[in-house]
């Protein structure tokens, strides 16, 4: 207890935020990269089945891991301030009841509703995967309850350890089962079902970790309660008369009233979070049927869906980086908004949009130009390289959607980004129906570019209305366009030179040659891009020095090379 008192609260919050941010990055990275061995071992048919089922699974998991832990942590923190263990137990019981019912409902939907869902999508291949994904929903909601509890006590390590353990076990078990079932020569739907069995194993492992932390915490709380009772018994009469009033104040909300209060807080957050996987759900519902309308059978449609999803993990790495870094702007913008510093808000907005716009644009251009060698390097063949190149162009608007949503949240507009993603999902549905029948999976990629572009445009338009448009002269506006264009052009030239050089050399067409071409193209392109960004002042010395792990020696070296103004 002494350590908790002496440690400043802001320090604990920053440490907790850092721990959760690191855990989020690790889990997202594992979740993204695990799709590469999934395709390599299982093939495009298994990959297609997995990526068709995954959005349904994620919709329910999002409900369990977005709004409710935040709600639980809020209610636990309030009762922690009041010093009410009974109040915290009441919140925990009510949360456990809610999440248990949600988990059972999700399990029933996926397991017993698998035939109906697969029929609605238009592929009987999905039934084993849907049913094998269902058991995870019996574990993960309960983990979310305990995570919310510990976060309410400002203890972030249990959540971080549980998240990383869950994802690690999920990926390891998935790969083991993939190797086992493919070794037996099982059908694609059976192999995909085995891959989803890893989710149940990961969910169980994450819950076990939380139960271990809970058990240790319970013993500590019991010792503290005994010490507190001893101190009360030895205290004066005024202390004894003050305690019942304090304890009673922590019991103002019970039963139905507590349930309604928690739901009122959690549901808006959950609905906003559900908008994120909605575009993936559009593809899950529309692509199989639309591809079958082109004359392919059920299994071949799943193969094409798998080929289409080859580029998705690469784009997700960019959006994951944007998501992890964009949260840094939320507290700063909130503080500026409360101070009424409109000019400061505009500077933060310009910096964030410039950084992430450049990251997204560079990623889109690089992935598009290196689509074929990257495809061979990661997935063994060049099938769908043209589609992968088009999917690469969702990285730029995707990064802008992420950072602009964070900026709007910092300004107090929490629901608007979710509504804009709903509009984007509706546009994706319409364009899929229009473009997939004549163009196949390339049509779906083009629809994705338009959908994310629309969401980014809506977010940026709202930002401009709320913060005011920057006033620039014609020359300044032209410079704002020419400098990023010069950086992207330099990178594109470097990548094209690598591609031409690789084509002229007798490297062969295997994965090692593709690996060399991809890494050289990425390395040279990124180096030239960074050099032009620094030389043209797109990234200032002050902004660069504010980044973590940028030493004064590096700054001095960049100045000697005349790369930094």
Coordinates of C-alpha atoms in Angstrom, one line a residue:
X1 CA 0.0 0.0 0.0
X2 CA 2.8 2.3 0.8
X3 CA 4.2 2.1 -2.8
X4 CA 0.8 2.9 -4.2
X5 CA 0.6 6.1 -2.1
X6 CA 4.1 7.3 -2.8
X7 CA 4.0 6.8 -6.6
X8 CA 2.4 9.8 -8.3
X9 CA -0.9 9.0 -10.0
X10 CA 0.1 10.5 -13.4
X11 CA 3.2 8.3 -13.4
X12 CA 1.1 5.2 -12.8
X13 CA -1.3 6.2 -15.6
X14 CA 1.6 6.7 -18.0
X15 CA 3.2 3.4 -17.1
X16 CA -0.1 1.7 -17.5
X17 CA -0.8 3.3 -20.8
X18 CA 2.7 2.3 -22.1
X19 CA 2.1 -1.4 -20.9
X20 CA -1.3 -1.6 -22.7
X21 CA 0.0 0.1 -25.8
X22 CA 2.9 -2.4 -26.1
X23 CA 0.6 -5.3 -25.5
X24 CA -1.8 -4.0 -28.1
X25 CA 1.0 -3.7 -30.7
X26 CA 2.2 -7.2 -30.0
X27 CA -1.2 -8.8 -30.2
X28 CA -2.1 -7.0 -33.3
X29 CA 1.2 -7.9 -34.9
X30 CA 0.8 -11.5 -34.0
X31 CA -2.8 -11.5 -35.3
X32 CA -1.8 -9.9 -38.6
X33 CA 1.3 -12.0 -39.3
X34 CA -0.3 -15.3 -38.4
X35 CA -2.3 -15.1 -41.6
X36 CA 0.9 -15.7 -43.7
X37 CA 1.7 -19.2 -42.3
X38 CA -2.1 -19.9 -42.5
X39 CA -2.0 -19.4 -46.2
X40 CA 1.4 -21.1 -46.7
X41 CA 0.3 -24.2 -44.9
X42 CA -3.4 -24.4 -45.7
X43 CA -3.5 -22.9 -49.1
X44 CA -5.8 -20.2 -50.6
X45 CA -9.0 -22.3 -50.1
X46 CA -8.4 -22.5 -46.3
X47 CA -7.3 -18.9 -46.3
X48 CA -10.5 -17.9 -48.0
X49 CA -12.7 -19.8 -45.6
X50 CA -10.9 -18.4 -42.6
X51 CA -11.1 -14.8 -43.8
X52 CA -14.8 -15.2 -44.6
X53 CA -15.7 -16.5 -41.1
X54 CA -13.3 -14.2 -39.2
X55 CA -15.4 -11.0 -39.5
X56 CA -18.4 -12.8 -37.7
X57 CA -16.1 -13.9 -35.0
X58 CA -14.5 -10.5 -34.6
X59 CA -18.0 -8.8 -34.4
X60 CA -18.8 -10.7 -31.3
X61 CA -15.3 -10.4 -29.8
X62 CA -15.4 -6.7 -30.4
X63 CA -18.5 -6.5 -28.3
X64 CA -16.7 -8.3 -25.5
X65 CA -13.4 -6.5 -25.6
X66 CA -14.3 -2.8 -26.5
X67 CA -17.1 -1.2 -24.5
X68 CA -17.6 -3.5 -21.5
X69 CA -14.1 -3.6 -20.1
X70 CA -14.0 0.2 -20.2
X71 CA -17.4 0.3 -18.5
X72 CA -16.3 -2.2 -15.8
X73 CA -13.1 -0.3 -15.1
X74 CA -15.1 3.0 -14.7
X75 CA -17.5 1.5 -12.2
X76 CA -14.8 -0.4 -10.3
X77 CA -12.7 2.8 -10.1
X78 CA -15.7 4.7 -8.6
X79 CA -16.1 2.1 -5.9
X80 CA -12.4 2.0 -5.3
X81 CA -12.5 5.7 -4.4
X82 CA -15.3 5.0 -2.0
X83 CA -13.4 2.2 -0.4
X84 CA -16.2 -0.3 -1.0
X85 CA -15.2 -3.9 -1.5
X86 CA -18.8 -4.9 -1.5
X87 CA -19.5 -2.4 -4.3
X88 CA -16.7 -3.7 -6.4
X89 CA -18.0 -7.3 -5.9
X90 CA -21.5 -6.2 -7.0
X91 CA -20.1 -4.7 -10.2
X92 CA -18.0 -7.8 -10.9
X93 CA -21.0 -10.1 -10.4
X94 CA -23.2 -8.0 -12.6
X95 CA -20.5 -7.8 -15.3
X96 CA -19.9 -11.5 -15.1
X97 CA -23.7 -12.1 -15.6
X98 CA -23.8 -9.7 -18.6
X99 CA -20.7 -11.1 -20.3
X100 CA -21.7 -14.7 -19.6
X101 CA -25.0 -14.2 -21.3
X102 CA -23.3 -12.4 -24.2
X103 CA -20.8 -15.3 -24.5
X104 CA -23.5 -17.9 -24.5
X105 CA -25.5 -16.0 -27.1
X106 CA -22.4 -15.6 -29.3
X107 CA -21.6 -19.3 -28.9
X108 CA -25.1 -20.3 -29.8
X109 CA -25.2 -18.0 -32.8
X110 CA -22.0 -19.3 -34.3
X111 CA -22.4 -23.0 -33.4
X112 CA -26.1 -23.7 -33.8
X113 CA -26.6 -21.0 -36.4
X114 CA -23.6 -22.1 -38.6
X115 CA -25.8 -23.9 -41.2
X116 CA -28.0 -20.8 -41.6
X117 CA -25.1 -18.4 -41.7
X118 CA -23.2 -20.5 -44.3
X119 CA -26.4 -20.7 -46.3
X120 CA -26.9 -16.9 -46.1
X121 CA -23.3 -16.3 -47.3
X122 CA -23.7 -18.9 -50.0
X123 CA -21.0 -21.5 -49.1
X124 CA -21.4 -24.8 -47.2
X125 CA -17.6 -24.8 -46.7
X126 CA -18.0 -22.4 -43.7
X127 CA -19.8 -24.7 -41.2
X128 CA -16.8 -26.4 -39.5
X129 CA -15.0 -23.0 -39.2
X130 CA -18.0 -21.3 -37.7
X131 CA -18.6 -24.1 -35.2
X132 CA -14.9 -24.4 -34.1
X133 CA -14.7 -20.6 -33.6
X134 CA -17.7 -20.7 -31.2
X135 CA -16.1 -22.2 -28.0
X136 CA -13.7 -19.2 -27.8
X137 CA -16.8 -17.0 -27.0
X138 CA -17.3 -19.0 -23.7
X139 CA -13.9 -17.8 -22.4
X140 CA -13.0 -14.4 -23.9
X141 CA -16.0 -12.4 -22.4
X142 CA -15.0 -13.6 -18.9
X143 CA -11.4 -12.5 -19.5
X144 CA -12.8 -9.1 -20.4
X145 CA -14.6 -8.9 -17.1
X146 CA -11.4 -9.4 -15.1
X147 CA -9.4 -7.1 -17.4
X148 CA -11.9 -4.3 -16.8
X149 CA -11.7 -5.0 -13.0
X150 CA -7.9 -4.7 -12.9
X151 CA -7.9 -1.6 -15.2
X152 CA -10.4 0.0 -12.8
X153 CA -7.7 -0.5 -10.1
X154 CA -5.1 1.0 -12.5
X155 CA -3.3 -2.3 -12.7
X156 CA -2.6 -2.8 -16.4
X157 CA -0.1 -5.6 -16.3
X158 CA -2.7 -8.4 -15.9
X159 CA -4.5 -7.2 -19.0
X160 CA -1.3 -7.0 -21.0
X161 CA 0.0 -10.4 -20.0
X162 CA -3.4 -12.0 -20.7
X163 CA -3.8 -10.4 -24.1
X164 CA -0.3 -11.5 -25.2
X165 CA -0.7 -15.0 -23.8
X166 CA -4.1 -15.4 -25.5
X167 CA -2.8 -14.3 -28.9
X168 CA 0.4 -16.4 -28.6
X169 CA -1.4 -19.6 -27.7
X170 CA -3.9 -19.0 -30.4
X171 CA -1.3 -18.7 -33.1
X172 CA 0.8 -21.6 -31.9
X173 CA -2.1 -24.0 -31.6
X174 CA -3.5 -22.9 -34.9
X175 CA -0.2 -23.6 -36.7
X176 CA 0.1 -27.0 -34.9
X177 CA -3.4 -28.0 -36.0
X178 CA -2.8 -26.7 -39.5
X179 CA 0.3 -28.9 -39.9
X180 CA -1.6 -31.9 -38.4
X181 CA -4.7 -31.7 -40.6
X182 CA -2.8 -30.9 -43.8
X183 CA -0.5 -33.8 -43.1
X184 CA -3.6 -36.1 -43.0
X185 CA -4.8 -34.7 -46.3
X186 CA -8.0 -33.3 -44.8
X187 CA -10.4 -31.2 -46.8
X188 CA -10.1 -27.4 -46.8
X189 CA -13.2 -26.8 -44.6
X190 CA -11.8 -29.2 -41.9
X191 CA -8.4 -27.5 -42.0
X192 CA -10.0 -24.1 -41.6
X193 CA -12.1 -25.4 -38.7
X194 CA -8.9 -26.6 -37.0
X195 CA -7.3 -23.2 -37.5
X196 CA -10.2 -21.6 -35.6
X197 CA -9.8 -24.2 -32.8
X198 CA -6.7 -22.2 -31.8
X199 CA -9.0 -19.3 -30.9
X200 CA -10.7 -21.4 -28.2
X201 CA -7.3 -22.5 -26.8
X202 CA -6.1 -18.9 -26.8
X203 CA -9.2 -17.7 -25.1
X204 CA -8.9 -20.4 -22.4
X205 CA -5.2 -19.5 -21.8
X206 CA -6.0 -15.8 -21.5
X207 CA -8.8 -16.5 -18.9
X208 CA -6.4 -18.8 -16.9
X209 CA -3.9 -16.0 -16.7
X210 CA -6.6 -13.6 -15.5
X211 CA -7.8 -16.1 -12.9
X212 CA -4.2 -16.5 -11.6
X213 CA -3.9 -12.7 -11.2
X214 CA -7.4 -12.6 -9.5
X215 CA -6.4 -15.3 -7.1
X216 CA -3.3 -13.5 -6.0
X217 CA -5.2 -10.2 -5.8
X218 CA -7.9 -11.8 -3.7
X219 CA -5.3 -13.0 -1.1
X220 CA -3.8 -9.5 -0.9
X221 CA -7.3 -8.0 -0.5
X222 CA -8.2 -10.4 2.3
X223 CA -5.0 -9.5 4.2
X224 CA -5.7 -5.8 3.7
X225 CA -9.3 -6.3 4.9
X226 CA -8.2 -8.1 8.1
X227 CA -5.7 -5.3 8.8
X228 CA -8.4 -2.7 8.2
X229 CA -10.8 -4.4 10.6
X230 CA -8.1 -4.6 13.2
X231 CA -7.4 -0.9 12.9
X232 CA -11.2 -0.1 13.1
X233 CA -11.5 -2.1 16.3
X234 CA -8.7 -0.2 17.9
X235 CA -9.8 3.3 16.6
X236 CA -11.9 5.8 18.4
X237 CA -15.7 6.0 18.4
X238 CA -15.9 8.8 15.8
X239 CA -14.1 6.6 13.3
X240 CA -16.5 3.7 14.0
X241 CA -19.5 6.0 13.4
X242 CA -18.1 7.3 10.2
X243 CA -17.6 3.9 8.5
X244 CA -21.2 2.8 8.0
X245 CA -22.1 6.1 6.2
X246 CA -19.1 5.7 3.9
X247 CA -19.9 2.0 3.1
X248 CA -23.6 2.8 2.6
X249 CA -22.8 5.5 0.0
X250 CA -21.0 2.8 -2.1
X251 CA -24.3 0.8 -2.4
X252 CA -26.5 3.4 -4.0
X253 CA -26.7 1.4 -7.2
X254 CA -27.7 -2.3 -7.1
X255 CA -29.3 -4.9 -9.2
X256 CA -31.4 -3.6 -12.1
X257 CA -30.3 0.0 -11.6
X258 CA -26.6 -1.0 -11.8
X259 CA -27.3 -3.1 -14.8
X260 CA -29.0 -0.3 -16.7
X261 CA -26.3 2.2 -15.7
X262 CA -23.6 -0.1 -17.1
X263 CA -25.5 -0.9 -20.3
X264 CA -26.1 2.8 -20.9
X265 CA -22.4 3.5 -20.7
X266 CA -21.2 0.4 -22.6
X267 CA -23.6 0.2 -25.6
X268 CA -22.6 3.5 -27.4
X269 CA -18.9 2.5 -27.1
X270 CA -19.6 -1.0 -28.5
X271 CA -21.7 0.3 -31.4
X272 CA -18.9 2.7 -32.4
X273 CA -16.3 -0.2 -32.2
X274 CA -18.5 -2.5 -34.3
X275 CA -18.2 -0.1 -37.3
X276 CA -14.5 -1.0 -37.7
X277 CA -14.9 -4.7 -38.8
X278 CA -18.1 -3.8 -40.8
X279 CA -16.3 -3.4 -44.1
X280 CA -14.7 -6.9 -43.7
X281 CA -18.2 -8.2 -42.9
X282 CA -19.5 -6.7 -46.2
X283 CA -16.9 -8.8 -48.1
X284 CA -17.8 -11.9 -46.1
X285 CA -21.5 -11.6 -47.0
X286 CA -21.2 -10.5 -50.6
X287 CA -18.0 -11.9 -52.2
X288 CA -18.8 -15.7 -52.2
X289 CA -22.1 -15.2 -53.9
X290 CA -20.9 -12.6 -56.3
X291 CA -17.9 -14.7 -57.3
X292 CA -20.2 -17.7 -57.8
X293 CA -22.3 -15.6 -60.2
X294 CA -19.3 -15.6 -62.5
X295 CA -19.6 -19.3 -62.9
X296 CA -17.2 -20.7 -60.3
X297 CA -18.2 -23.4 -57.8
X298 CA -18.3 -23.1 -54.0
X299 CA -14.8 -24.2 -53.3
X300 CA -13.2 -22.1 -56.1
X301 CA -15.0 -19.1 -54.8
X302 CA -13.3 -19.6 -51.4
X303 CA -9.9 -20.0 -53.2
X304 CA -10.5 -16.6 -54.9
X305 CA -11.5 -15.0 -51.6
X306 CA -8.2 -16.3 -50.1
X307 CA -6.2 -14.8 -53.0
X308 CA -8.1 -11.5 -52.5
X309 CA -7.2 -11.5 -48.8
X310 CA -3.4 -11.9 -49.4
X311 CA -2.9 -8.1 -49.4
X312 CA -5.1 -7.4 -46.4
X313 CA -2.5 -8.3 -43.7
X314 CA 0.0 -6.0 -45.3
X315 CA -2.4 -3.1 -45.3
X316 CA -3.4 -4.0 -41.7
X317 CA 0.2 -3.5 -40.6
X318 CA 0.0 0.1 -41.8
X319 CA -3.3 0.8 -40.1
X320 CA -2.1 -1.0 -37.0
X321 CA 0.9 1.4 -36.8
X322 CA -1.4 4.3 -37.4
X323 CA -3.9 3.1 -34.7
X324 CA -1.1 2.6 -32.1
X325 CA 0.5 6.0 -32.7
X326 CA -2.7 8.1 -33.3
X327 CA -3.8 7.7 -29.7
X328 CA -1.0 10.0 -28.7
X329 CA -2.9 12.9 -30.1
X330 CA -6.1 12.3 -28.2
X331 CA -5.1 13.6 -24.8
X332 CA -3.2 16.6 -26.3
X333 CA -6.2 17.6 -28.4
X334 CA -8.5 17.2 -25.4
X335 CA -6.4 19.5 -23.3
X336 CA -6.2 22.1 -26.1
X337 CA -9.9 22.0 -26.6
X338 CA -10.6 22.6 -22.9
X339 CA -8.2 25.6 -23.0
X340 CA -9.9 26.9 -26.1
X341 CA -6.5 27.0 -28.0
X342 CA -7.8 26.8 -31.6
X343 CA -4.4 27.6 -33.1
X344 CA -2.8 24.8 -31.1
X345 CA -5.5 22.4 -32.3
X346 CA -4.8 23.3 -35.9
X347 CA -1.1 22.7 -35.5
X348 CA -1.8 19.3 -33.9
X349 CA -4.2 18.4 -36.7
X350 CA -1.7 19.5 -39.4
X351 CA 1.1 17.5 -37.8
X352 CA -0.9 14.3 -37.4
X353 CA -2.4 14.4 -40.9
X354 CA 1.0 15.1 -42.5
X355 CA 2.8 12.3 -40.6
X356 CA 0.1 9.6 -41.2
X357 CA -0.7 10.8 -44.7
X358 CA 3.0 10.4 -45.7
X359 CA 3.2 7.0 -44.0
X360 CA 0.0 5.8 -45.8
X361 CA 1.0 7.2 -49.1
X362 CA 4.5 5.7 -49.0
X363 CA 3.1 2.3 -48.0
X364 CA 0.5 2.4 -50.8
X365 CA 3.0 3.3 -53.5
X366 CA 5.7 0.8 -52.2
X367 CA 3.3 -2.1 -51.9
X368 CA 1.7 -1.4 -55.2
X369 CA 5.0 -1.4 -57.1
X370 CA 6.4 -4.4 -55.2
X371 CA 3.2 -6.4 -55.3
X372 CA 4.5 -9.3 -57.3
X373 CA 7.7 -10.0 -55.5
X374 CA 6.1 -9.5 -52.1
X375 CA 3.3 -11.9 -53.2
X376 CA 5.8 -14.6 -54.2
X377 CA 7.9 -13.9 -51.1
X378 CA 5.0 -14.3 -48.6
X379 CA 2.6 -16.7 -50.5
X380 CA 4.9 -18.7 -52.8
X381 CA 3.2 -17.7 -56.1
X382 CA 2.2 -14.6 -58.0
X383 CA -1.6 -15.3 -58.1
X384 CA -3.6 -12.2 -57.6
X385 CA -0.6 -9.8 -57.7
X386 CA -2.7 -7.2 -59.6
X387 CA -5.4 -7.4 -57.0
X388 CA -2.8 -7.1 -54.2
X389 CA -1.5 -3.9 -56.0
X390 CA -5.0 -2.4 -55.9
X391 CA -5.5 -3.4 -52.3
X392 CA -2.3 -1.6 -51.4
X393 CA -4.0 1.7 -52.3
X394 CA -6.3 1.3 -49.3
X395 CA -3.3 1.9 -47.0
X396 CA -3.3 5.7 -47.6
X397 CA -7.0 6.4 -47.0
X398 CA -7.0 3.7 -44.2
X399 CA -4.2 5.5 -42.3
X400 CA -6.1 8.8 -42.7
X401 CA -9.3 7.3 -41.5
X402 CA -7.5 6.1 -38.4
X403 CA -5.7 9.3 -37.5
X404 CA -8.7 11.6 -38.4
X405 CA -11.0 9.4 -36.2
X406 CA -8.5 9.8 -33.3
X407 CA -8.4 13.6 -33.9
X408 CA -12.2 13.8 -33.9
X409 CA -12.4 11.8 -30.7
X410 CA -9.9 14.2 -29.1
X411 CA -12.2 17.0 -30.1
X412 CA -15.2 15.3 -28.5
X413 CA -16.8 13.8 -31.7
X414 CA -16.9 10.1 -30.7
X415 CA -19.8 8.9 -32.9
X416 CA -19.1 10.7 -36.1
X417 CA -16.2 8.4 -37.3
X418 CA -18.4 5.3 -36.7
X419 CA -21.2 6.8 -38.7
X420 CA -18.8 7.6 -41.5
X421 CA -17.6 4.0 -41.5
X422 CA -21.2 2.9 -41.8
X423 CA -21.6 5.1 -44.9
X424 CA -18.3 3.5 -46.2
X425 CA -19.7 0.0 -45.6
X426 CA -22.9 0.9 -47.5
X427 CA -20.8 2.2 -50.4
X428 CA -18.6 -1.0 -50.3
X429 CA -21.8 -3.1 -50.5
X430 CA -23.1 -1.2 -53.6
X431 CA -19.7 -1.2 -55.4
X432 CA -19.1 -4.9 -54.7
X433 CA -22.4 -5.7 -56.4
X434 CA -21.5 -3.4 -59.3
X435 CA -17.8 -4.3 -59.8
X436 CA -17.3 -7.9 -58.7
X437 CA -19.4 -9.6 -61.4
X438 CA -17.4 -8.1 -64.3
X439 CA -14.0 -7.7 -62.6
X440 CA -13.9 -10.4 -59.9
X441 CA -11.7 -9.9 -56.8
X442 CA -10.1 -6.8 -58.5
X443 CA -13.5 -5.2 -58.4
X444 CA -13.7 -5.8 -54.7
X445 CA -10.3 -4.2 -54.2
X446 CA -11.4 -1.1 -56.2
X447 CA -14.6 -0.9 -54.0
X448 CA -12.4 -1.0 -50.9
X449 CA -10.4 2.0 -52.2
X450 CA -13.6 4.0 -52.8
X451 CA -15.1 3.0 -49.4
X452 CA -12.0 3.9 -47.3
X453 CA -11.5 7.1 -49.4
X454 CA -15.1 8.1 -48.7
X455 CA -14.7 7.5 -44.9
X456 CA -11.4 9.5 -44.9
X457 CA -13.0 12.4 -46.9
X458 CA -16.0 12.6 -44.5
X459 CA -13.7 12.6 -41.4
X460 CA -11.4 15.3 -42.9
X461 CA -14.4 17.4 -43.9
X462 CA -15.7 17.3 -40.4
X463 CA -12.3 18.2 -39.0
X464 CA -12.0 21.2 -41.3
X465 CA -15.4 22.4 -40.2
X466 CA -14.7 22.0 -36.5
X467 CA -11.2 23.5 -36.5
X468 CA -11.3 25.9 -39.4
X469 CA -9.4 25.8 -42.7
X470 CA -5.8 26.8 -42.7
X471 CA -5.3 30.0 -44.7
X472 CA -2.4 29.7 -47.2
X473 CA -1.4 31.5 -50.3
X474 CA -1.2 29.8 -53.7
X475 CA 2.6 29.4 -53.4
X476 CA 2.3 27.8 -49.9
X477 CA -0.5 25.5 -51.0
X478 CA 1.6 24.4 -54.1
X479 CA 4.6 23.7 -51.8
X480 CA 2.4 21.6 -49.6
X481 CA 1.6 19.4 -52.6
X482 CA 5.0 19.4 -54.3
X483 CA 7.1 18.2 -51.3
X484 CA 5.1 15.0 -50.6
X485 CA 4.9 14.4 -54.4
X486 CA 8.7 14.7 -54.6
X487 CA 9.2 12.2 -51.8
X488 CA 6.9 9.7 -53.3
X489 CA 8.4 10.1 -56.7
X490 CA 11.9 9.5 -55.4
X491 CA 10.8 6.4 -53.6
X492 CA 8.9 5.1 -56.7
X493 CA 12.0 5.7 -58.9
X494 CA 14.2 3.7 -56.5
X495 CA 11.7 0.8 -56.4
X496 CA 11.3 0.7 -60.1
X497 CA 15.1 0.7 -60.6
X498 CA 15.3 -2.3 -58.2
X499 CA 12.5 -4.1 -60.2
X500 CA 14.3 -3.4 -63.5
X501 CA 17.6 -4.5 -62.1
X502 CA 16.1 -7.7 -60.7
X503 CA 14.5 -8.4 -64.1
X504 CA 17.8 -8.0 -65.9
X505 CA 19.8 -10.3 -63.5
X506 CA 19.5 -14.1 -63.7
X507 CA 18.0 -14.5 -60.2
X508 CA 15.4 -17.0 -61.1
X509 CA 11.8 -16.8 -60.0
X510 CA 11.8 -18.5 -56.5
X511 CA 11.0 -17.1 -53.1
X512 CA 14.6 -16.3 -52.3
X513 CA 14.9 -14.1 -55.4
X514 CA 11.6 -12.4 -54.5
X515 CA 12.8 -11.9 -50.9
X516 CA 16.0 -10.2 -52.1
X517 CA 14.0 -8.0 -54.6
X518 CA 11.4 -7.1 -52.0
X519 CA 13.8 -6.2 -49.2
X520 CA 16.1 -4.2 -51.5
X521 CA 13.2 -2.4 -52.9
X522 CA 11.7 -1.6 -49.5
X523 CA 15.1 -0.6 -48.0
X524 CA 16.2 1.7 -50.9
X525 CA 12.8 3.2 -51.4
X526 CA 12.3 3.9 -47.7
X527 CA 15.8 5.5 -47.4
X528 CA 15.2 7.8 -50.4
X529 CA 11.7 8.7 -49.1
X530 CA 13.1 9.6 -45.7
X531 CA 15.9 11.6 -47.2
X532 CA 13.6 13.7 -49.3
X533 CA 11.1 14.1 -46.4
X534 CA 13.9 15.5 -44.2
X535 CA 15.6 17.6 -46.9
X536 CA 12.3 19.3 -47.9
X537 CA 11.3 20.0 -44.3
X538 CA 8.2 17.8 -44.3
X539 CA 9.5 16.5 -41.0
X540 CA 11.1 19.3 -39.0
X541 CA 14.0 19.0 -36.6
X542 CA 11.7 19.7 -33.6
X543 CA 9.2 17.0 -34.7
X544 CA 12.1 14.5 -35.3
X545 CA 13.7 15.1 -31.9
X546 CA 10.3 14.6 -30.2
X547 CA 10.2 11.0 -31.6
X548 CA 11.3 8.2 -29.2
X549 CA 14.9 6.9 -29.4
X550 CA 16.1 9.7 -31.7
X551 CA 19.5 10.6 -30.2
X552 CA 21.4 13.9 -30.5
X553 CA 24.1 12.1 -32.4
X554 CA 21.6 11.0 -35.0
X555 CA 20.4 14.6 -35.3
X556 CA 23.9 15.9 -35.6
X557 CA 24.7 13.3 -38.3
X558 CA 21.6 14.3 -40.3
X559 CA 22.7 17.9 -40.2
X560 CA 26.2 17.0 -41.4
X561 CA 24.6 15.2 -44.3
X562 CA 22.5 18.3 -44.9
X563 CA 19.3 16.2 -44.7
X564 CA 17.9 18.2 -41.8
X565 CA 17.1 21.9 -41.8

